[in-house]
mmCIF file of C-alpha atoms in Angstrom:
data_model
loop_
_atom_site.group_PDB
_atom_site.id
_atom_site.type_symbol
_atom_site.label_atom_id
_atom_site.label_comp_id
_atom_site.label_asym_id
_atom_site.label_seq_id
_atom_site.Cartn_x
_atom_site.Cartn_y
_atom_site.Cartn_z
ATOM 1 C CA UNK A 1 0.000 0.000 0.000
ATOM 2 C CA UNK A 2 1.519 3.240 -0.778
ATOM 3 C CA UNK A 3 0.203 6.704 0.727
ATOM 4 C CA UNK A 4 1.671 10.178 1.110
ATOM 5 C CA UNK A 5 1.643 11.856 4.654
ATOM 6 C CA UNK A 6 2.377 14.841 5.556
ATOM 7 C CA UNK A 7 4.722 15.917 8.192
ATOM 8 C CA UNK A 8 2.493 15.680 11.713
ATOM 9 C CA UNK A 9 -0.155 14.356 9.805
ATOM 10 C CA UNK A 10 -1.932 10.987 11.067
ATOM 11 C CA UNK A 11 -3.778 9.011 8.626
ATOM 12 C CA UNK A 12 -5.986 5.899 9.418
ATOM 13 C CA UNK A 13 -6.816 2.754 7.143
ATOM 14 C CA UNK A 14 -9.269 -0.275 7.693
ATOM 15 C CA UNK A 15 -7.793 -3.758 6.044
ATOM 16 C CA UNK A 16 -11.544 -5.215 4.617
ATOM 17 C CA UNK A 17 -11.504 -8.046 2.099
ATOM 18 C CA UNK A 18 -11.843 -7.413 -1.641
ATOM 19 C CA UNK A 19 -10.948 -8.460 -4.776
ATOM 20 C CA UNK A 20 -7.246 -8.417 -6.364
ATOM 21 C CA UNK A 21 -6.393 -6.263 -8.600
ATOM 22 C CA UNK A 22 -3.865 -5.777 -11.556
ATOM 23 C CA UNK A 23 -1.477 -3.409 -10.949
ATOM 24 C CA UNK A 24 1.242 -2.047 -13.920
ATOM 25 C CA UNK A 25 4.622 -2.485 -12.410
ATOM 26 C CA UNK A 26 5.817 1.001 -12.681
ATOM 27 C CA UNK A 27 8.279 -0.123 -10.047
ATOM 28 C CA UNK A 28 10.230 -3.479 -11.429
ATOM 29 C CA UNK A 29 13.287 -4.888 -12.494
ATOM 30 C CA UNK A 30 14.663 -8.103 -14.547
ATOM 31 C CA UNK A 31 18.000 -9.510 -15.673
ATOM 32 C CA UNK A 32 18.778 -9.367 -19.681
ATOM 33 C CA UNK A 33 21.102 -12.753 -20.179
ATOM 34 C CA UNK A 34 21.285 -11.771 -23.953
ATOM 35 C CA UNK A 35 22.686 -8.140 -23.598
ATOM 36 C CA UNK A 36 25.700 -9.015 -21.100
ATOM 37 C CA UNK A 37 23.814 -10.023 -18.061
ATOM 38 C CA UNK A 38 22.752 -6.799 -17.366
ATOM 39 C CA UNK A 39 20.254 -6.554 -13.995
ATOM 40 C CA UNK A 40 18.437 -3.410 -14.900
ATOM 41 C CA UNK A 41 15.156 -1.761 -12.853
ATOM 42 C CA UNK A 42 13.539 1.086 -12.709
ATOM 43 C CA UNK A 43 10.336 3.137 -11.176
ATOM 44 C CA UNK A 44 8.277 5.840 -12.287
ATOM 45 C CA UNK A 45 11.855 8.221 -10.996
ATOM 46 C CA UNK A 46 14.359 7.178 -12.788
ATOM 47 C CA UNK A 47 16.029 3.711 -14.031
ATOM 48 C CA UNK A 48 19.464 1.639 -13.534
ATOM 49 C CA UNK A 49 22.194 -0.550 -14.830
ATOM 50 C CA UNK A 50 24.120 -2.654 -12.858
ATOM 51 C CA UNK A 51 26.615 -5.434 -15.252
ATOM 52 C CA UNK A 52 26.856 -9.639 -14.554
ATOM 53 C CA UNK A 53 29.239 -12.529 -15.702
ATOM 54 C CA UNK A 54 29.505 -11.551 -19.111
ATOM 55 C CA UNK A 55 31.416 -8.582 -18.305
ATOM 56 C CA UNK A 56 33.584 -9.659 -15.223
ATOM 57 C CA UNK A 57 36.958 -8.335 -15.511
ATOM 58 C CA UNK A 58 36.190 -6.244 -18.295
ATOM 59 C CA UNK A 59 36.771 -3.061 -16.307
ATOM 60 C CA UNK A 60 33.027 -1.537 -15.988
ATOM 61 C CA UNK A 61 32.432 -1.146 -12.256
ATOM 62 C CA UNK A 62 29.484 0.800 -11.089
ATOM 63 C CA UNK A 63 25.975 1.727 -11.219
ATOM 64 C CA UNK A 64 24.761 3.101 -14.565
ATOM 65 C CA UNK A 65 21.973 4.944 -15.408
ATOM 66 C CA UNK A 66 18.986 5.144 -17.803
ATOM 67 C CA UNK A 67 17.338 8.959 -17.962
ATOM 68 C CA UNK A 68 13.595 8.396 -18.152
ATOM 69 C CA UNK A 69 11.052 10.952 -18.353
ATOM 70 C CA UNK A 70 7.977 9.465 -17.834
ATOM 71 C CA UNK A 71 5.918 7.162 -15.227
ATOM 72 C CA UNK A 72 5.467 4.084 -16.990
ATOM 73 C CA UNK A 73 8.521 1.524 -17.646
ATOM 74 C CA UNK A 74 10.525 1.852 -20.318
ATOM 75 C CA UNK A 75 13.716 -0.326 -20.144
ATOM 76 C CA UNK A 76 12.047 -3.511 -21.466
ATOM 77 C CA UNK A 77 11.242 -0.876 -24.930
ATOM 78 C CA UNK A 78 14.773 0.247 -25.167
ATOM 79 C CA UNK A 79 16.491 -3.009 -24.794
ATOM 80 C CA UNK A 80 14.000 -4.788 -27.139
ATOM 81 C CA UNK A 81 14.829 -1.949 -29.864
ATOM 82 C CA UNK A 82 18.844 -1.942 -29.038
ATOM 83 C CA UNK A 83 18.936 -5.583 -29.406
ATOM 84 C CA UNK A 84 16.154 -5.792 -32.698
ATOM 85 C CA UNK A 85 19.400 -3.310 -34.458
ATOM 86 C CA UNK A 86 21.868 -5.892 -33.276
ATOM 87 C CA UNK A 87 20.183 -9.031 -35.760
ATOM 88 C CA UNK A 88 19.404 -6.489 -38.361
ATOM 89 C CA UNK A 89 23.185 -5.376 -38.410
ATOM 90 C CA UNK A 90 23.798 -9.807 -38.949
ATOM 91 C CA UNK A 91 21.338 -9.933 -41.423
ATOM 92 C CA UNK A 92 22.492 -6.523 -43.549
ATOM 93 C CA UNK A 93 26.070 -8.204 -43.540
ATOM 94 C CA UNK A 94 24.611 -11.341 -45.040
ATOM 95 C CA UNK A 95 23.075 -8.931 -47.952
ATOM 96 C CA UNK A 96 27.016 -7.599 -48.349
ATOM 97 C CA UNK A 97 25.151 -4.418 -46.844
ATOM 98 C CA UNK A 98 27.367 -4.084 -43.754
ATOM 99 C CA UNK A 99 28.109 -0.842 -43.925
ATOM 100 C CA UNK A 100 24.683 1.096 -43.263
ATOM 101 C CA UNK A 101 24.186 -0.438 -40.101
ATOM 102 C CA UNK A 102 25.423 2.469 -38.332
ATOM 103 C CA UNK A 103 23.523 5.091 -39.734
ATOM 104 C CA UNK A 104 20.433 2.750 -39.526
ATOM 105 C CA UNK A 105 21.309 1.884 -35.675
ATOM 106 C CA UNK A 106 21.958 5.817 -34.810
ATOM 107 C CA UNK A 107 18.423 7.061 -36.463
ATOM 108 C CA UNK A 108 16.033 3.851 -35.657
ATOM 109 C CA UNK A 109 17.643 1.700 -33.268
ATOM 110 C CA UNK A 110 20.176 2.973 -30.445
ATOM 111 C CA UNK A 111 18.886 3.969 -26.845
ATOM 112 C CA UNK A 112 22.028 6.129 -26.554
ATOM 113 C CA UNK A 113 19.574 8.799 -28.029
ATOM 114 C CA UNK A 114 16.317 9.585 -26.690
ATOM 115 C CA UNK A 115 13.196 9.381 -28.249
ATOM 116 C CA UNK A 116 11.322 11.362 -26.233
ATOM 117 C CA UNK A 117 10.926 8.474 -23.065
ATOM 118 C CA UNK A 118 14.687 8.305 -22.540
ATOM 119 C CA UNK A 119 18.335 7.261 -22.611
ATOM 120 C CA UNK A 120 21.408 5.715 -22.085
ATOM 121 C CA UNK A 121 23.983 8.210 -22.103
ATOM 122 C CA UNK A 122 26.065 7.930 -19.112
ATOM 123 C CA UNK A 123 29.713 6.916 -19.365
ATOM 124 C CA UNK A 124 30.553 4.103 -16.160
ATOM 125 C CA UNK A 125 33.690 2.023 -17.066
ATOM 126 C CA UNK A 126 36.140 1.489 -14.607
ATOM 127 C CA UNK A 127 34.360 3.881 -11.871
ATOM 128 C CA UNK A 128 31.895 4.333 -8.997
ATOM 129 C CA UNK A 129 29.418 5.362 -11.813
ATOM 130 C CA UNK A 130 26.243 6.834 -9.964
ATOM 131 C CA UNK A 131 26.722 5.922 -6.298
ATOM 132 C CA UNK A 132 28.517 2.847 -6.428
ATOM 133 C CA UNK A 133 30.970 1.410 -2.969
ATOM 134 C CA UNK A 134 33.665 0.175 -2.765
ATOM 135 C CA UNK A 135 36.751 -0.293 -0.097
ATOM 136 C CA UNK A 136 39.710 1.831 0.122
ATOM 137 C CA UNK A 137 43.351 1.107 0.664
ATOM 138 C CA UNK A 138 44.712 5.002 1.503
ATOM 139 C CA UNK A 139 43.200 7.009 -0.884
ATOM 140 C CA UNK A 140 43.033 4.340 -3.346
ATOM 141 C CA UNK A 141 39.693 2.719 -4.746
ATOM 142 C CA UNK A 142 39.378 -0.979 -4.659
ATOM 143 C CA UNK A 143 36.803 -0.766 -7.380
ATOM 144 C CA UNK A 144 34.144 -3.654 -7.078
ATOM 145 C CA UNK A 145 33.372 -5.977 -10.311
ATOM 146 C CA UNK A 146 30.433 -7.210 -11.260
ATOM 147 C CA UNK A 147 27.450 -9.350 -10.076
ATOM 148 C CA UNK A 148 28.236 -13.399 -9.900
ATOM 149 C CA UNK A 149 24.987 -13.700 -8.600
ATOM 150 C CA UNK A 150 21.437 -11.560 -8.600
ATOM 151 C CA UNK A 151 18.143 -12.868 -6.989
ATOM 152 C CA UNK A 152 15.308 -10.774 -7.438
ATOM 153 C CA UNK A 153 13.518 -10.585 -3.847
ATOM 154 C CA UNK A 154 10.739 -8.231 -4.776
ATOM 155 C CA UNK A 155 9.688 -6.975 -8.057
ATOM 156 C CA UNK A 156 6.706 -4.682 -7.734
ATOM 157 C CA UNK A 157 4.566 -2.664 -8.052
ATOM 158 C CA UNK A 158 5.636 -0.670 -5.458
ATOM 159 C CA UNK A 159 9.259 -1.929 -4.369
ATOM 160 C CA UNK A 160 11.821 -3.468 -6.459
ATOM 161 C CA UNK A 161 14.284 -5.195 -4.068
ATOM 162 C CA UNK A 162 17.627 -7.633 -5.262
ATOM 163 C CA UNK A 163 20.539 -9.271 -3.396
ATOM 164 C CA UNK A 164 23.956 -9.130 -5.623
ATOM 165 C CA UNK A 165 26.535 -11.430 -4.328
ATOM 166 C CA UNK A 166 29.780 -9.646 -6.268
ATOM 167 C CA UNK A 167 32.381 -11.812 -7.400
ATOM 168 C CA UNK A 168 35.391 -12.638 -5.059
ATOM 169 C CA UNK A 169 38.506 -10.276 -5.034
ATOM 170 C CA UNK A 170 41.520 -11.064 -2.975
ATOM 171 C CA UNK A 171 39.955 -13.192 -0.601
ATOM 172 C CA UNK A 172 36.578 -10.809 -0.122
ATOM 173 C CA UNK A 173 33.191 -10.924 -1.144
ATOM 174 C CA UNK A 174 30.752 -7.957 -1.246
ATOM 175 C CA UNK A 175 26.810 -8.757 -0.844
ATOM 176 C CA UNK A 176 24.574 -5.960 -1.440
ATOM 177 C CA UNK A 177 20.828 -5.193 -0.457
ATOM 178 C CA UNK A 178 19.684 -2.837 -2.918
ATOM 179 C CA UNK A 179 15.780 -1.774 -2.561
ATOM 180 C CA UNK A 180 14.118 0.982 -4.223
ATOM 181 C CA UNK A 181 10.273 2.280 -3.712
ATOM 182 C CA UNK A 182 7.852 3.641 -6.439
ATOM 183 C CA UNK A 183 7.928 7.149 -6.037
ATOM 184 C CA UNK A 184 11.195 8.002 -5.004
ATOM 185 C CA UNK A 185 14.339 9.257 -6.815
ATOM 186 C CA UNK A 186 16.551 7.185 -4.192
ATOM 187 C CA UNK A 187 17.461 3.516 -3.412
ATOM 188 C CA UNK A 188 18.743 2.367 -0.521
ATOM 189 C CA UNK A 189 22.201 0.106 -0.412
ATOM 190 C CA UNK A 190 23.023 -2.248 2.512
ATOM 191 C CA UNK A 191 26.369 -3.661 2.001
ATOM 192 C CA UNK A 192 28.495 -6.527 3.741
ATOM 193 C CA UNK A 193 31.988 -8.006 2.880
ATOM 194 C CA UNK A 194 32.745 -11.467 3.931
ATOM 195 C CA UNK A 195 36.557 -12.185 4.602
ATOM 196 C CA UNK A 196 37.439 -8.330 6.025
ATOM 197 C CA UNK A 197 38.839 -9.589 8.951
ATOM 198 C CA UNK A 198 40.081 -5.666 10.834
ATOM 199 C CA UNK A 199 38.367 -2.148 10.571
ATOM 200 C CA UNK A 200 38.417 -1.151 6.621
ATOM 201 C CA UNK A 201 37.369 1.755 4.746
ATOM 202 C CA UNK A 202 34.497 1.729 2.534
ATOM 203 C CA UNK A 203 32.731 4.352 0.537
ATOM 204 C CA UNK A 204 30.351 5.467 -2.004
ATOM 205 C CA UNK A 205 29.918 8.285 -4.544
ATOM 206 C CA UNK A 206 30.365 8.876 -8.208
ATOM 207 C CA UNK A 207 32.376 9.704 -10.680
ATOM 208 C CA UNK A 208 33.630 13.472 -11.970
ATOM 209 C CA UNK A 209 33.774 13.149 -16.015
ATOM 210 C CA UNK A 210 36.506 15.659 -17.284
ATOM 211 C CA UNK A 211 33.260 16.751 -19.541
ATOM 212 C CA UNK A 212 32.564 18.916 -16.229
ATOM 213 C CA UNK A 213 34.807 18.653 -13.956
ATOM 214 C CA UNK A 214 33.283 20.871 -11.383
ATOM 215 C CA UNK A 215 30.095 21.145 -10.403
ATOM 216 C CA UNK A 216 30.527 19.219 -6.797
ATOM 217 C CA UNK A 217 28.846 19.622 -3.829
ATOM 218 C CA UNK A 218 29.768 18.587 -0.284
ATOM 219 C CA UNK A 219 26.936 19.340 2.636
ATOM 220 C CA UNK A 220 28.087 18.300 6.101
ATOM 221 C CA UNK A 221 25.582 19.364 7.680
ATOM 222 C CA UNK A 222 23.046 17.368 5.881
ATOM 223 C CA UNK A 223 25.641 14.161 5.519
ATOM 224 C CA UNK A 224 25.395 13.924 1.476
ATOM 225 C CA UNK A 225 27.364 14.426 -1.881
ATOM 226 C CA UNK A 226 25.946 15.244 -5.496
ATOM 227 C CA UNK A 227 26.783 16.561 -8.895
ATOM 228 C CA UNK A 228 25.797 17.311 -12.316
ATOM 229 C CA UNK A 229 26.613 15.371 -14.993
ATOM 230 C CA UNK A 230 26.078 16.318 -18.754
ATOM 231 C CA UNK A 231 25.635 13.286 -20.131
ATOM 232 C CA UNK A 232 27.903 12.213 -22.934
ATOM 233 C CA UNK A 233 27.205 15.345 -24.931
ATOM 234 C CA UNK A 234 29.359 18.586 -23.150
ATOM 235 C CA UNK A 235 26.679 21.147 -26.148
ATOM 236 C CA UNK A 236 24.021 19.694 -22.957
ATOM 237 C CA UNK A 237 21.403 18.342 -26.373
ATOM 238 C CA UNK A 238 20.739 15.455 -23.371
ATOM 239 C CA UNK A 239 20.040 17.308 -20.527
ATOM 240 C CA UNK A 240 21.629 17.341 -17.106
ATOM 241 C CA UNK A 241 21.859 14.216 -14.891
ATOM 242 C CA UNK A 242 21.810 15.081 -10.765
ATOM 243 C CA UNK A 243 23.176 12.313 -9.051
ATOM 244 C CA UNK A 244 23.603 12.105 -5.045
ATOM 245 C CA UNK A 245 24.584 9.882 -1.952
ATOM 246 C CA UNK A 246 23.070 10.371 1.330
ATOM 247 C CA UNK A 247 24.338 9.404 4.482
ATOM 248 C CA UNK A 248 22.793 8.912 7.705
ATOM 249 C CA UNK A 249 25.951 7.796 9.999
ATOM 250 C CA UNK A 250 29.223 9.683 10.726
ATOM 251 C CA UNK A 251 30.834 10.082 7.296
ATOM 252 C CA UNK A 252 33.793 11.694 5.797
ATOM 253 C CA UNK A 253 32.624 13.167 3.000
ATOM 254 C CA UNK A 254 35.464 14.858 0.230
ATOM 255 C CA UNK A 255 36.632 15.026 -2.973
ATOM 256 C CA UNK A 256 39.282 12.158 -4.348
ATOM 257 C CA UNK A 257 41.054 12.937 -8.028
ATOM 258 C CA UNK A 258 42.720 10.270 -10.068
ATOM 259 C CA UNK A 259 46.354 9.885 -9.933
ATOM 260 C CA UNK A 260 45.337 8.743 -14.042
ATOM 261 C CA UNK A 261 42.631 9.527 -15.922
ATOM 262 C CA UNK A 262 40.357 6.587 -17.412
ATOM 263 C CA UNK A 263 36.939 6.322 -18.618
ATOM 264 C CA UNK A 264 36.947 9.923 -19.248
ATOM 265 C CA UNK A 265 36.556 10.919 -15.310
ATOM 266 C CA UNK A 266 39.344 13.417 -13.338
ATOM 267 C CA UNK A 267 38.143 11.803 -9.935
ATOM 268 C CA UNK A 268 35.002 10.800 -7.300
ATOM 269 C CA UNK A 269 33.194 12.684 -4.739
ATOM 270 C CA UNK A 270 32.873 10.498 -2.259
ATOM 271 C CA UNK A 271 31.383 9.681 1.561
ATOM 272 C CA UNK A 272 33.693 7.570 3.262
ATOM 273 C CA UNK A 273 33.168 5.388 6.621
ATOM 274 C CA UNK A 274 34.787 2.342 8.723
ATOM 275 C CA UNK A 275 33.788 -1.081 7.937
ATOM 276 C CA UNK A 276 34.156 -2.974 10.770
ATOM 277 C CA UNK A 277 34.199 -6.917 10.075
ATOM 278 C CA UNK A 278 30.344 -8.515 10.154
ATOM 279 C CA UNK A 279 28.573 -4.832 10.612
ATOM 280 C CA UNK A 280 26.264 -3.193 7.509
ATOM 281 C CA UNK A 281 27.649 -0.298 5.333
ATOM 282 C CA UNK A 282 24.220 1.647 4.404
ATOM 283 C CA UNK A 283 23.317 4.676 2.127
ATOM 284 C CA UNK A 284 21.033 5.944 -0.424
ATOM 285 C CA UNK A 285 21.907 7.081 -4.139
ATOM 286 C CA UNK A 286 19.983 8.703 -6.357
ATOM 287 C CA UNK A 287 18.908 10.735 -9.775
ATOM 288 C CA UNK A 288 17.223 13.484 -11.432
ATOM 289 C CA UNK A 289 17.258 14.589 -14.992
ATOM 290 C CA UNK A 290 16.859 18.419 -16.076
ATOM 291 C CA UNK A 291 14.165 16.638 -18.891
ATOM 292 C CA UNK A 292 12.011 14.926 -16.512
ATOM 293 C CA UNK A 293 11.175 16.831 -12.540
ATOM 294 C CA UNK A 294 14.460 17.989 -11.448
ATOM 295 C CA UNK A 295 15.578 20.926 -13.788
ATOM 296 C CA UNK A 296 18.250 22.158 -11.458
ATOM 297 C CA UNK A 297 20.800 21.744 -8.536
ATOM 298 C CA UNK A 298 18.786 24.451 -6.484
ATOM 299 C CA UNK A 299 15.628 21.344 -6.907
ATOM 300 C CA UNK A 300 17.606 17.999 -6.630
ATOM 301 C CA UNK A 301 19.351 19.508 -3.220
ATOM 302 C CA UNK A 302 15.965 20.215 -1.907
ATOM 303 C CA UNK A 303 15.422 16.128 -2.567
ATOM 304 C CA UNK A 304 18.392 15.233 -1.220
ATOM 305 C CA UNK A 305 18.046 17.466 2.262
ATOM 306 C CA UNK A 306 14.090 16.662 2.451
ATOM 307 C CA UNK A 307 14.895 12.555 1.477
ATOM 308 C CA UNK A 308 17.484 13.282 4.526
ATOM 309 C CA UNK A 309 14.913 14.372 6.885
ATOM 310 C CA UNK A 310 12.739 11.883 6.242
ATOM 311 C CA UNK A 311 14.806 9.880 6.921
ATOM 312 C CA UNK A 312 16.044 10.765 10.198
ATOM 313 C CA UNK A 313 12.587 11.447 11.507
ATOM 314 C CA UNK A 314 10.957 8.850 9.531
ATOM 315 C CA UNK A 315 7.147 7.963 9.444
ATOM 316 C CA UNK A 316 5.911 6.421 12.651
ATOM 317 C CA UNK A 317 3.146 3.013 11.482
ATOM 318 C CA UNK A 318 1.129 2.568 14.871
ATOM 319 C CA UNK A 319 -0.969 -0.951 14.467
ATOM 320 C CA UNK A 320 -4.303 -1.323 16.207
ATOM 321 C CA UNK A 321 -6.428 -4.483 16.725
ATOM 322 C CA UNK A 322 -7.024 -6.426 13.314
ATOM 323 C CA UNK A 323 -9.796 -8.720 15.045
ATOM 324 C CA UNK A 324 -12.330 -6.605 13.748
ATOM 325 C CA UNK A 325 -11.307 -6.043 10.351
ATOM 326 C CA UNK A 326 -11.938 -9.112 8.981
ATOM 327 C CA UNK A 327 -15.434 -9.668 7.180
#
């Protein structure tokens, strides 16, 4: 059941019997085994990426993103038309007409343009992407790989909610908890690592793309990070991405460049804590695009610091007798 209350506000519901109901999963998720084992969901907010076996140790790390700018799903629509492009490319080289697949793909096919529902056209590779963790050594990043393992624990309509077991690295493997609600721009991210044995640091944030390089914004007094990415395209034809983490324990929260540049990024911004061995790293991440209900900085920090709030002095559910409710 999902309801909207107000700040002091008390609302009361009665449980009677009725009849189900079909409900369109605006809030759902699946895994795509014949596009790289990508786990992708989405809500009526925004949509994500997150990459399987196919790609482990291929160097593409973190969470990616799909802009959307609508209500209903779209990701089964994009992937169906990205993937219809791929066997039309097989069956044009069969014809010895190879070489207008990629004008045909750009105009008809690709979702690395939007269509007027929404894109791919965020750049991950070997980064945090959009609010990925990952344990440090100093102020290095030991960036995670990719899933081993997904099970989908809820899928709708009004939660999507998967375990990832991550692949082992160096004698440690991550487990994740990611859950996110219909109706909000944020998930939430439980984390655990099996085999950290003393206190570790761990952190999440995203990556800085040299395409803007500034931008950044650090609030300690509400415990979160976020920035504005431009998506691919630094003329801004796509819109601006806001992206954020929000944390609710003691975090360090700064800036980290690369000592190289890769995957077109200068560096992270970043909320850093202590992992202690068997305890839960949690945090929420989060997006808004400038096409869609967030067409500023000024707007997506107002999401982030209210999201905060709520979260801190979160809804109170109060249960009375259900002996009567019955009938």
């Amino acid at each position: 059941m999902q309801t909207f209350v107000a700040p002091g506000q008390i609302q009361e519901f009665t449980i009677v019997r009725g009849e189900p109901k079909t409900y369109r999963l605006d809030c759902n998720g699946r895994i795509y085994p014949n596009r790289e084992d990508d786990l992708a969901w989405e809500n009526d907010r925004n949509a994500w990426r997150f990459y399987g076996p196919k790609m482990h140790n291929k160097g593409v790390n973190g969470f990616d993103i799909f802009t959307k700018n609508v209500a209903y799903p779209i990701q089964d629509v994009l992937y169906q038309s990205e993937l219809t492009s791929y066997g039309v490319n097989e069956q044009l080289k069969k014809q010895g007409r190879g070489g207008e697949w990629n004008q045909l793909h750009r105009d008809n096919y690709t979702y690395h343009r939007d269509r007027g529902q929404g894109m791919d056209a965020y750049t991950v590779g070997a980064t945090l992407g959009a609010g990925a963790p990952a344990l440090m050594n100093g102020n290095e990043l030991i960036l995670p790989d990719v899933y081993e393992k997904a099970e989908i624990l809820d899928n709708g309509p009004l939660r999507f909610r998967v375990r990832l077991t991550m692949y082992e690295q160096n004698g440690v493997r991550e487990v994740r908890l990611i859950s996110q609600d219909r109706g909000s721009h944020f998930a939430r991210c439980e984390v655990t690592y099996e085999g950290v044995s003393q206190a570790t640091p761990v952190c999440a944030g995203m990556v800085v793309h040299e395409s803007y390089p500034f931008g950044c914004i650090i609030n300690k007094k509400n415990n979160y990070i976020a920035y504005g990415d431009i998506l691919d395209t630094p003329q801004g034809t796509n819109g601006q991405l806001f992206i954020g983490c929000l944390f609710l324990d003691k975090t360090k929260l700064s800036y980290l460049p690369m000592t190289e540049k890769k995957s077109g990024a200068v560096g992270h911004v970043i909320g850093q804590q202590t992992y202690q061995p068997g305890s839960v790293f949690v945090y929420y991440f989060g997006t808004g695009w400038s096409k869609y209900d967030v067409p500023n900085m000024a707007v997506w920090e107002t999401l982030l610091q209210t999201q905060a709030s709520s979260l801190r002095q979160p809804l109170v559910v109060q249960p009375q007798s259900l002996n009567a409710l019955w009938y």
